XYZ file of C-alpha atoms in Angstrom:
355
model
C 4.127 26.043 -0.281
C 5.759 25.091 2.965
C 7.747 21.934 3.567
C 11.199 21.012 4.676
C 14.039 23.029 3.387
C 15.425 20.461 0.964
C 15.028 20.770 -2.779
C 15.266 17.736 -5.049
C 15.434 17.267 -8.779
C 11.975 15.920 -9.563
C 11.383 13.250 -12.266
C 9.417 15.764 -14.285
C 12.604 17.640 -14.986
C 12.195 20.561 -12.688
C 13.511 21.404 -9.352
C 10.700 20.348 -7.030
C 10.416 21.459 -3.456
C 9.611 18.586 -1.123
C 6.362 19.951 0.072
C 2.868 20.846 -0.776
C 0.859 22.307 -3.613
C -2.513 23.986 -3.947
C -4.162 21.457 -6.291
C -7.261 23.539 -6.797
C -9.413 21.571 -4.405
C -11.420 22.721 -1.380
C -8.226 22.635 0.720
C -4.563 22.820 0.056
C -3.142 19.294 0.202
C -0.066 17.239 -0.399
C 0.306 15.870 -3.944
C 2.697 14.141 -6.340
C 4.885 16.271 -8.545
C 3.567 14.603 -11.738
C 1.518 17.098 -13.797
C 0.333 14.988 -16.670
C -2.854 16.930 -17.632
C -1.900 20.437 -17.153
C -2.692 20.332 -13.442
C -1.453 18.577 -10.381
C -2.652 15.073 -10.086
C -3.267 13.400 -6.799
C -2.652 9.650 -7.108
C -4.499 6.898 -5.410
C -3.033 6.760 -1.823
C -3.507 3.069 -1.778
C -0.677 2.464 -4.219
C 1.282 0.530 -1.544
C -1.478 -2.141 -1.730
C -3.731 -3.494 -4.419
C -6.816 -1.384 -4.841
C -9.841 -3.350 -3.335
C -13.335 -2.629 -2.448
C -12.526 -3.585 1.166
C -9.226 -2.902 3.018
C -9.340 -3.141 6.872
C -7.699 -0.312 8.732
C -8.903 -0.059 12.214
C -7.622 3.538 12.559
C -10.062 4.555 9.852
C -12.749 4.406 12.504
C -11.114 7.254 14.384
C -12.152 10.913 13.789
C -9.430 12.848 11.800
C -8.543 15.089 14.743
C -8.036 11.939 16.974
C -5.861 10.452 14.151
C -3.705 13.567 14.127
C -3.280 13.533 17.903
C -2.479 9.911 17.766
C 0.304 10.616 15.203
C 1.605 13.329 17.434
C 1.905 10.882 20.305
C 3.832 8.443 18.038
C 6.120 11.147 16.889
C 6.886 12.309 20.389
C 7.754 8.785 21.420
C 10.184 8.634 18.615
C 8.083 6.510 16.267
C 8.334 9.030 13.406
C 7.586 6.589 10.668
C 4.466 5.350 12.305
C 3.371 8.972 12.878
C 3.700 9.727 9.221
C 1.707 6.551 8.433
C -1.135 7.665 10.590
C -1.033 11.356 9.408
C -1.350 10.181 5.774
C -4.611 8.638 6.721
C -5.726 11.654 8.748
C -4.841 13.956 5.819
C -7.572 12.345 3.655
C -10.368 13.392 6.018
C -9.046 16.233 8.139
C -11.022 19.605 7.787
C -7.717 21.526 7.922
C -4.958 19.733 5.977
C -2.501 22.446 6.736
C -2.526 21.127 10.306
C -1.507 17.678 9.242
C 1.168 19.171 6.784
C 2.663 20.811 9.802
C 3.000 17.512 11.424
C 4.704 16.095 8.323
C 7.135 18.976 8.363
C 7.974 18.545 12.055
C 8.448 14.763 11.609
C 10.842 15.268 8.740
C 12.831 17.842 10.531
C 13.076 15.582 13.432
C 14.432 12.731 11.334
C 16.844 15.024 9.527
C 18.228 16.413 12.728
C 19.254 12.799 13.717
C 21.263 12.409 10.594
C 23.040 15.863 11.162
C 23.884 14.934 14.793
C 25.129 11.486 13.947
C 25.703 11.161 10.224
C 27.528 7.774 10.527
C 24.716 6.001 12.332
C 22.979 3.815 9.605
C 19.777 3.685 11.663
C 19.330 7.476 11.348
C 19.385 7.256 7.537
C 17.174 4.255 7.552
C 14.677 6.184 9.683
C 14.841 9.306 7.359
C 14.367 7.165 4.206
C 11.383 5.565 5.914
C 9.882 8.855 6.551
C 10.178 10.069 3.031
C 9.168 6.628 1.750
C 5.753 6.937 3.351
C 5.106 10.250 1.559
C 5.603 8.734 -1.909
C 2.695 9.835 -4.065
C 1.787 12.595 -1.687
C 4.828 14.979 -1.400
C 6.770 15.842 -4.520
C 10.377 14.517 -4.582
C 9.683 12.110 -1.697
C 11.004 9.044 -3.613
C 14.162 10.937 -4.579
C 14.851 11.889 -0.918
C 14.125 8.395 0.308
C 16.530 6.858 -2.189
C 19.121 9.326 -1.261
C 18.798 8.496 2.386
C 19.061 4.796 1.670
C 22.061 5.361 -0.568
C 23.743 7.059 2.442
C 23.026 3.992 4.504
C 24.470 1.757 1.792
C 27.596 3.824 1.652
C 28.096 3.250 5.423
C 27.383 -0.393 5.337
C 27.678 -1.769 1.701
C 27.265 -5.327 2.951
C 23.928 -4.659 4.635
C 21.022 -6.091 2.637
C 18.516 -3.755 4.336
C 19.846 -0.820 2.228
C 19.138 -2.658 -1.050
C 15.826 -4.002 0.161
C 14.627 -0.449 1.108
C 15.727 0.997 -2.282
C 13.908 -1.726 -4.037
C 10.768 -1.151 -2.076
C 11.032 2.542 -2.573
C 11.467 2.214 -6.376
C 8.529 -0.040 -6.602
C 6.272 2.246 -4.538
C 7.296 5.240 -6.735
C 6.524 3.262 -9.852
C 3.089 2.394 -8.459
C 2.460 6.029 -7.613
C 3.272 7.153 -11.121
C 0.996 4.550 -12.584
C -1.885 5.822 -10.514
C -1.093 9.372 -11.598
C -0.973 8.281 -15.286
C -4.272 6.407 -14.947
C -5.947 9.362 -13.433
C -4.945 11.524 -16.451
C -4.970 9.285 -19.598
C -7.991 9.923 -21.755
C -8.887 13.118 -20.094
C -9.459 16.300 -22.178
C -6.275 18.429 -22.157
C -3.955 15.549 -21.046
C -0.425 16.192 -21.876
C 0.670 13.165 -23.844
C 4.359 14.174 -23.812
C 4.253 14.287 -20.012
C 2.462 11.000 -19.878
C 5.130 9.389 -22.136
C 7.921 10.804 -19.880
C 6.059 9.523 -16.814
C 5.941 6.127 -18.394
C 9.666 6.146 -19.012
C 10.317 7.088 -15.386
C 8.088 4.304 -14.247
C 9.920 1.734 -16.372
C 13.233 2.946 -15.037
C 12.057 2.669 -11.452
C 10.733 -0.943 -12.054
C 14.252 -1.870 -13.443
C 15.830 -0.148 -10.374
C 13.562 -2.104 -8.141
C 14.432 -5.464 -9.626
C 18.160 -4.669 -9.581
C 18.055 -3.625 -5.912
C 15.987 -6.674 -4.880
C 18.464 -8.871 -6.633
C 21.302 -7.230 -4.592
C 19.393 -7.847 -1.318
C 19.006 -11.416 -2.229
C 22.729 -11.816 -2.984
C 23.566 -10.299 0.413
C 21.463 -13.049 2.123
C 19.202 -10.581 3.756
C 15.578 -11.005 4.736
C 14.643 -13.415 1.936
C 11.010 -13.540 2.977
C 10.766 -9.702 2.399
C 12.740 -10.147 -0.759
C 10.214 -12.752 -2.127
C 7.152 -10.762 -0.992
C 8.406 -7.608 -2.748
C 9.265 -9.525 -5.846
C 5.725 -10.839 -5.723
C 4.495 -7.296 -5.791
C 6.796 -6.465 -8.561
C 5.612 -9.354 -10.710
C 1.848 -8.518 -10.059
C 2.666 -4.790 -10.885
C 4.071 -6.151 -14.274
C 0.995 -8.275 -14.807
C 2.497 -11.711 -14.172
C 0.315 -13.083 -11.394
C 1.597 -16.668 -11.818
C 5.115 -15.506 -10.920
C 3.690 -13.417 -8.146
C 2.199 -16.486 -6.706
C 5.306 -18.413 -7.018
C 7.333 -15.634 -5.223
C 4.688 -15.579 -2.391
C 4.833 -19.381 -2.063
C 8.579 -19.062 -1.655
C 8.149 -16.544 1.076
C 5.596 -18.844 2.818
C 8.015 -21.618 2.905
C 10.462 -19.585 4.888
C 7.820 -18.408 7.438
C 4.680 -20.456 7.234
C 3.181 -18.944 10.221
C 3.113 -15.411 8.706
C -0.684 -14.661 8.269
C 0.134 -11.563 6.235
C 1.836 -13.472 3.574
C -0.990 -16.087 3.663
C -3.522 -13.320 3.083
C -1.403 -12.019 0.230
C -1.394 -15.558 -1.284
C -5.136 -15.937 -0.787
C -5.778 -12.568 -2.637
C -3.513 -13.556 -5.435
C -5.274 -16.797 -5.907
C -8.665 -14.982 -5.685
C -7.659 -12.406 -8.368
C -6.233 -15.174 -10.489
C -9.620 -17.062 -10.439
C -8.282 -19.935 -8.344
C -11.055 -19.737 -5.953
C -10.580 -23.130 -4.325
C -6.939 -22.330 -3.433
C -8.117 -18.993 -2.189
C -10.716 -20.552 -0.022
C -8.286 -22.880 1.628
C -5.869 -19.927 2.256
C -8.574 -17.753 3.876
C -9.932 -20.769 5.829
C -6.392 -21.225 7.303
C -6.233 -17.620 8.265
C -9.527 -17.718 10.057
C -8.587 -20.967 11.753
C -5.487 -19.373 13.166
C -7.178 -16.092 14.012
C -11.057 -16.459 14.177
C -11.727 -12.722 14.330
C -9.378 -11.818 11.461
C -11.673 -9.368 9.709
C -10.082 -9.298 6.310
C -9.781 -13.108 6.241
C -13.497 -13.433 7.145
C -14.522 -10.949 4.447
C -12.596 -12.695 1.613
C -13.537 -16.122 2.865
C -17.024 -15.135 2.370
C -16.386 -14.141 -1.155
C -14.422 -17.393 -1.699
C -17.220 -19.503 -0.354
C -19.625 -17.628 -2.545
C -17.433 -18.158 -5.639
C -17.159 -21.954 -4.912
C -20.995 -22.259 -4.552
C -20.768 -22.758 -0.647
C -23.554 -20.189 -0.173
C -24.636 -21.317 3.295
C -21.019 -21.115 4.484
C -20.823 -17.644 2.859
C -23.828 -16.390 4.696
C -22.652 -17.875 8.073
C -19.267 -16.263 7.668
C -20.520 -12.816 6.710
C -22.967 -12.921 9.650
C -20.032 -13.614 11.993
C -18.142 -10.684 10.527
C -21.155 -8.369 10.720
C -21.338 -9.007 14.458
C -17.670 -8.014 14.813
C -18.088 -4.717 12.779
C -21.903 -4.010 12.619
C -21.323 -0.394 11.328
C -19.524 -1.406 8.123
C -21.748 -0.605 5.090
C -19.952 -3.034 2.660
C -20.333 -5.966 5.070
C -23.966 -5.122 5.412
C -24.467 -4.935 1.653
C -22.790 -8.361 1.133
C -24.859 -9.760 4.049
C -28.037 -8.464 2.589
C -27.229 -9.780 -0.903
C -26.588 -13.237 0.390
C -29.677 -13.207 2.562
C -31.714 -12.268 -0.511
C -30.464 -15.212 -2.488
C -28.016 -13.121 -4.556
C -24.347 -13.576 -4.978
C -22.058 -11.451 -2.625
C -21.675 -8.849 -5.364
C -25.365 -8.296 -5.784
C -26.288 -10.354 -8.961
C -28.987 -12.975 -8.603
C -27.478 -16.352 -7.613
C -28.662 -19.177 -10.057
C -30.835 -21.843 -8.739
C -29.713 -25.496 -8.946
C -32.002 -26.005 -11.918
C -30.626 -23.017 -13.822
C -27.104 -24.152 -13.182
C -27.967 -27.624 -14.478
C -29.503 -25.975 -17.598
């Protein structure tokens, strides 16, 4: 199964080639090394973000062949991590995944070559770790290789908070990938309970590692905004949304102009049922960026949840003009125009609400 010439000890207790496996699907594709039901499990590739019905990624509108070529251009210009990110998206829809896998191999080889030519340059190890990190949940052993690269960076510059931040982020991403693999296998006939239990132990160890590394990054006075935001992800992963909100607010205080953190805060409020707070967050996003598509979408939902149905309809119509081909937007728009709530249930009349 092709792949770079590096073998890592995988967390399922065997030597795993950092590469690709035939998972019995229509095509050979990349997959995580956890095999918790007697066969390879391909986790949710959105484990870096919270699973949602609607996630805006402009590059998804491109054809898979065009995405692959875009990735090649990025790689040729030295933006290897960005190339990997684009190819991960292309892999999901490309008719010949082996083509994309070749791109992965070449990108990894390019990043490895830099560390061989100049092993004392911390940026080279940071770049190599970033390449592997983007393959977590897709290529077996990717998290191990990423952590090893970041450890090399830490050894070169033990006072640099970036190394600890990267290790914390990688450990959390790996834990998220394992949880996705477990969720895909639990309850299925033939699931290997022993393997599932081992996976859970590994996930818990990665969570502890993530917390430890983020604490070190904070002690080194690094990018505290990034530390707070990763801690927010960690707390949400552990099911403590209140703490996640607190951490995100701390990040916002350091950089109030960051719309990404404001979006994160709005989504946390929304998921926590704090719809008024969510509405204010999304309104501020749209005020700062009137064509912010994700902001407009969730502002629609927040308006709907706070009984501002006219505002919800007005907002979704604005969004539908920006992206008329999106089916989810059209469904929400049709629901609201039909007097239903955004999710499709019939919206109560004033009289019914009073009763």
